[in-house]
mmCIF file of C-alpha atoms in Angstrom:
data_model
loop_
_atom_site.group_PDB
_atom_site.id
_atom_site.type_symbol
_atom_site.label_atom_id
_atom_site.label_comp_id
_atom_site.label_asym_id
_atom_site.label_seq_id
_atom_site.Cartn_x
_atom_site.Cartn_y
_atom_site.Cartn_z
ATOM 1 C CA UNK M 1457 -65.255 43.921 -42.906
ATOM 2 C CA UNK M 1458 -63.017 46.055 -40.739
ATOM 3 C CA UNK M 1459 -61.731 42.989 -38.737
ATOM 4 C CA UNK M 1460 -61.553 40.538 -41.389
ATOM 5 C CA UNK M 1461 -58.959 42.827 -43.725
ATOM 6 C CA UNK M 1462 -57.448 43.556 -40.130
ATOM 7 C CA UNK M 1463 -56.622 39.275 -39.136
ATOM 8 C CA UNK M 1464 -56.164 38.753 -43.056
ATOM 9 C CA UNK M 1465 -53.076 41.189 -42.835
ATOM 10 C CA UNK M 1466 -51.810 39.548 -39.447
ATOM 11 C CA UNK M 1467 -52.127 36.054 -41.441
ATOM 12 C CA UNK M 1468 -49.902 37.860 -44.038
ATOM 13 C CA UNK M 1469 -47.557 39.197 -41.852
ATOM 14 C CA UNK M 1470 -46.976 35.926 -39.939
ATOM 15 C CA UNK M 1471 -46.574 34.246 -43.304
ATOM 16 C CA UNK M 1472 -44.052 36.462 -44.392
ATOM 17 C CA UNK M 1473 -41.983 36.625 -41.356
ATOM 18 C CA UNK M 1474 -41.970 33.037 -41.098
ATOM 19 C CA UNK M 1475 -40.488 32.710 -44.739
ATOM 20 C CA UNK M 1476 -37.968 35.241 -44.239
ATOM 21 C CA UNK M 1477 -36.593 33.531 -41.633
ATOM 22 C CA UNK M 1478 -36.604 29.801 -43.525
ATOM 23 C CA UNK M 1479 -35.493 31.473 -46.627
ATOM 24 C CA UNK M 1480 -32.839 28.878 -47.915
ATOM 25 C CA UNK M 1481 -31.461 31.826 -50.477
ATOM 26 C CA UNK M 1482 -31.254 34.306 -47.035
ATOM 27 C CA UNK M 1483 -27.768 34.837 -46.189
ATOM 28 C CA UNK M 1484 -26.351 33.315 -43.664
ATOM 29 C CA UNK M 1485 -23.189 35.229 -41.982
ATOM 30 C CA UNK M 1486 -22.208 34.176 -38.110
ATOM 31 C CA UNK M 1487 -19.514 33.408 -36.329
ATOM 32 C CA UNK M 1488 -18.061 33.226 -32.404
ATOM 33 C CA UNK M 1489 -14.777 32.509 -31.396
ATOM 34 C CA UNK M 1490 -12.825 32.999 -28.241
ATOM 35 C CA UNK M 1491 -8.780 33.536 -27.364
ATOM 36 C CA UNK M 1492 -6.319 30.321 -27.054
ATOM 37 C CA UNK M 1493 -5.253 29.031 -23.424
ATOM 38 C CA UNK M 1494 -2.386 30.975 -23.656
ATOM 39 C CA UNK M 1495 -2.827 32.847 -20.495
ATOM 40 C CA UNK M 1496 -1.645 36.476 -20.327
ATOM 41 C CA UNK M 1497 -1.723 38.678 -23.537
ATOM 42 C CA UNK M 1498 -0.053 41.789 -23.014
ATOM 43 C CA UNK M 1499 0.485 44.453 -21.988
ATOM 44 C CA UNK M 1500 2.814 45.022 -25.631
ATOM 45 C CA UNK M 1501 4.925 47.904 -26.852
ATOM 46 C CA UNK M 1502 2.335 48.470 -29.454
ATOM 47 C CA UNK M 1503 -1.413 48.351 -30.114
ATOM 48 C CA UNK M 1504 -2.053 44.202 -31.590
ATOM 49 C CA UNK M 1505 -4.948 42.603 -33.101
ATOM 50 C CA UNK M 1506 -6.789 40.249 -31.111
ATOM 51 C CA UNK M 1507 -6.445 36.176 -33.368
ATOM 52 C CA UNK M 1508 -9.167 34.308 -31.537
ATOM 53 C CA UNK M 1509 -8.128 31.164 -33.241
ATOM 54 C CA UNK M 1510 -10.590 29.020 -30.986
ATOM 55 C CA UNK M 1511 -13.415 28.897 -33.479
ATOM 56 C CA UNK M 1512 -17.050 28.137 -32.104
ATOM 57 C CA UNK M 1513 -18.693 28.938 -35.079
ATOM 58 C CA UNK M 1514 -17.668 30.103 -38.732
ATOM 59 C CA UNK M 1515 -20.946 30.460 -40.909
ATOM 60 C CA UNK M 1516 -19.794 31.393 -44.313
ATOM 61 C CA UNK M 1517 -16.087 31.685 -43.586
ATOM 62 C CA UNK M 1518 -15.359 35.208 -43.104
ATOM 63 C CA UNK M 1519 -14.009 35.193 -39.849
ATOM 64 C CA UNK M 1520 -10.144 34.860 -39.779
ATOM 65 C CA UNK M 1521 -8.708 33.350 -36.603
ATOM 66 C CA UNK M 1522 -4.824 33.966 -38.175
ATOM 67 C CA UNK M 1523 -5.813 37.710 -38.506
ATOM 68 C CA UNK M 1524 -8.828 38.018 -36.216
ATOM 69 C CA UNK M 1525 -10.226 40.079 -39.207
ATOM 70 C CA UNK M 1526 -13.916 39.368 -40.257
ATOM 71 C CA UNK M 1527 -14.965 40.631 -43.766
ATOM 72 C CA UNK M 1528 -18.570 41.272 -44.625
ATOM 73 C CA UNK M 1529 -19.285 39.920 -47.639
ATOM 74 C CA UNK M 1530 -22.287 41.644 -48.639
ATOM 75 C CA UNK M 1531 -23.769 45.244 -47.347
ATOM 76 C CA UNK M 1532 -26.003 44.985 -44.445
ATOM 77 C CA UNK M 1533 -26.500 45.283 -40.608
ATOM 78 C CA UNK M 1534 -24.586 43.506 -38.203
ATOM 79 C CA UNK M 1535 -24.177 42.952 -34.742
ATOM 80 C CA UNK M 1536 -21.087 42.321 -32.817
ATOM 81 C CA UNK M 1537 -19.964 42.087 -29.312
ATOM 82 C CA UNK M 1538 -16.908 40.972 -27.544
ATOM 83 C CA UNK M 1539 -15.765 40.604 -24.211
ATOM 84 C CA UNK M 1540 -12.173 40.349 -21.698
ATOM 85 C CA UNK M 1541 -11.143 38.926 -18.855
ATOM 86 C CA UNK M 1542 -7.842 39.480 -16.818
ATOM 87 C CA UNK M 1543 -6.743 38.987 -13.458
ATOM 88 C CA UNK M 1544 -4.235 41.715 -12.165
ATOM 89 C CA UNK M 1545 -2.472 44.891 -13.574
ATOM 90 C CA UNK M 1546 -2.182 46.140 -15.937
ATOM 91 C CA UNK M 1547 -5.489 47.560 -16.964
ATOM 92 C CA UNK M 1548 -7.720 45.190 -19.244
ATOM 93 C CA UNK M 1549 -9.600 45.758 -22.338
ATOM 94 C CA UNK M 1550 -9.841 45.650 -26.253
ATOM 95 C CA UNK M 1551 -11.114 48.277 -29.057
ATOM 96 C CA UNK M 1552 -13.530 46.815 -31.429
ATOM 97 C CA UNK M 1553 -12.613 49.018 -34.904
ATOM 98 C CA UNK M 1554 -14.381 49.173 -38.585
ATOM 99 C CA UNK M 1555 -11.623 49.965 -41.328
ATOM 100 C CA UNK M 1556 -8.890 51.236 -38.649
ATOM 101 C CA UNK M 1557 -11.686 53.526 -36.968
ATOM 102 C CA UNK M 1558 -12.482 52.604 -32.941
ATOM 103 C CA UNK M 1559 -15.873 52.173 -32.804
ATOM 104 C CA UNK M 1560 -16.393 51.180 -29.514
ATOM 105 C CA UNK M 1561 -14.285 50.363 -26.033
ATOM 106 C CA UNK M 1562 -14.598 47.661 -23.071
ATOM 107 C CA UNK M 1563 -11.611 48.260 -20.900
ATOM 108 C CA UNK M 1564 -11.047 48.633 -16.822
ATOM 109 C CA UNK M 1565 -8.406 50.414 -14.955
ATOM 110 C CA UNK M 1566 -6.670 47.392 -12.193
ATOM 111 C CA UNK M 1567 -4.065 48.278 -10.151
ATOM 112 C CA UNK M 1568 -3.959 45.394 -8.146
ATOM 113 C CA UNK M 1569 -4.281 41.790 -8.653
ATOM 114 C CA UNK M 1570 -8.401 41.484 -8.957
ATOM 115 C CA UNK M 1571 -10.268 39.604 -11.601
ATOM 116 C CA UNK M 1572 -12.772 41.732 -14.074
ATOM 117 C CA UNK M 1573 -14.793 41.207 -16.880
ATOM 118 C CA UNK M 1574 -15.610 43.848 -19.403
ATOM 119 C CA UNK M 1575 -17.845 43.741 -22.771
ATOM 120 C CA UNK M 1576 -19.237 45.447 -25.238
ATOM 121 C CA UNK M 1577 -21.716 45.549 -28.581
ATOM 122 C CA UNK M 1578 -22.638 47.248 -31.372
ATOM 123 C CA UNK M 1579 -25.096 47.063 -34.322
ATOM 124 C CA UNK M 1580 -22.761 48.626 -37.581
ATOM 125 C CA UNK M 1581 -24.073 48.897 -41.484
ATOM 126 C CA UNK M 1582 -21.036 47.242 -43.515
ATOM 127 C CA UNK M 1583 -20.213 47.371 -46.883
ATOM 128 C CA UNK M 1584 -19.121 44.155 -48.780
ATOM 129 C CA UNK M 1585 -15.544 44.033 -47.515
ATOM 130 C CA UNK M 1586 -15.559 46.423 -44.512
ATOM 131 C CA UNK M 1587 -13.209 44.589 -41.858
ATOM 132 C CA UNK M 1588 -13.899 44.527 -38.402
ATOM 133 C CA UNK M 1589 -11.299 43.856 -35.097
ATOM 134 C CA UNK M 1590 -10.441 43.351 -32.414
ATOM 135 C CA UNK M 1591 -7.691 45.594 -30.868
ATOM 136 C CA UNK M 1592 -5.419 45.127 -27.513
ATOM 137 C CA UNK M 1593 -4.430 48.852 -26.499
ATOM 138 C CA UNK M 1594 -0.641 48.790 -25.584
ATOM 139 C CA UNK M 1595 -1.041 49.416 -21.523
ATOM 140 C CA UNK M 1596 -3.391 46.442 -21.295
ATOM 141 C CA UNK M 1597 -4.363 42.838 -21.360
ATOM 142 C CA UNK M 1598 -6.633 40.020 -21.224
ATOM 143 C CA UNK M 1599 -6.294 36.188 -20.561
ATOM 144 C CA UNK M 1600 -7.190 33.170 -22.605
ATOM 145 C CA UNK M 1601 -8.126 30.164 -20.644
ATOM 146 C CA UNK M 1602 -10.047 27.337 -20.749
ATOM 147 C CA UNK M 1603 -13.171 28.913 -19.736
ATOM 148 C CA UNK M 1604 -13.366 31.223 -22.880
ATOM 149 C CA UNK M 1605 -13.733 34.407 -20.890
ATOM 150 C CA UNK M 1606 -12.475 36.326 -23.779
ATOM 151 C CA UNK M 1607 -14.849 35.948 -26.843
ATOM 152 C CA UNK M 1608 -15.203 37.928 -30.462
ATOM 153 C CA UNK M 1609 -18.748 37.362 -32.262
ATOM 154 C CA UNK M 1610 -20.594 38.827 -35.049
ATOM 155 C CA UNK M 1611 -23.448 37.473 -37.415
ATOM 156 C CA UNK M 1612 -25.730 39.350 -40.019
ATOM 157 C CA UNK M 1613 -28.857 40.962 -38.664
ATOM 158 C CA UNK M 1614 -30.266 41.817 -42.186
ATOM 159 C CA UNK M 1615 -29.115 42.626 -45.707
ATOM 160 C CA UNK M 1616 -29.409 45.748 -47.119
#
């Protein structure tokens, strides 16, 4: 009896999962987008927000590539991660922040010309409307190229 109740549940389970995950009425909330081929951004006078205006993805719309802002637009977990790319000094690096608070760093010290790479990710519970950047810290920079070494993504894990 045991063993029956025990694969009935597993049936159950499966079942469930696999209509979570088909759920047309699920939300769907994703995007990826990298910086222009502009080459060199930065270093600036000031902190600036990262506008990775070449869109891979936009699922829903709530990524801005004139502000680089994304917007949640319902409460829930989300993951993001975003890396740079820069060849030379200044140091490299961006500041991923939730409402104007840093919530994470991916930034190398260069004094002299070498290429690096540097990334980051975190898992953050938004509210509907929470924004979350991208920032470029005033001593540093990253390069947009062809090769989309500098990327922004995000997408919903689950609602809340």
């Amino acid at each position: 009896m045991f063993l029956a109740l025990s694969a009935e549940l597993k049936v159950l389970q499966y079942k469930l999962e696999e209509h979570n995950l088909h759920d047309p009425d699920r939300p769907k909330v994703a995007f990826s987008a990298a910086l222009n081929n502009a080459g060199r951004v930065g270093p600036n006078r000031y902190d600036n927000t990262l506008k990775y205006t070449k869109v891979f993805t936009n699922i829903g719309n709530h990524y801005n590539q004139y502000t680089g802002i994304f917007r949640a637009p319902r409460k829930g977990v989300y993951f993001f991660t975003f890396s740079n790319y820069s060849a030379g000094s200044p140091s490299l690096g961006s500041r991923l922040y939730k409402n104007g608070v840093m919530i994470a760093s991916a930034a190398i010290w260069q004094n002299s010309y070498t290429e690096n790479q540097s990334s980051n990710s975190v898992a953050l519970l938004l509210e509907v409307g929470d924004r979350v950047y991208n920032r470029l810290p005033s001593a540093h920079q990253v390069y947009g190229s062809p090769n989309n070494h500098c990327t922004f993504s995000g997408f919903l894990l689950f609602p809340m």
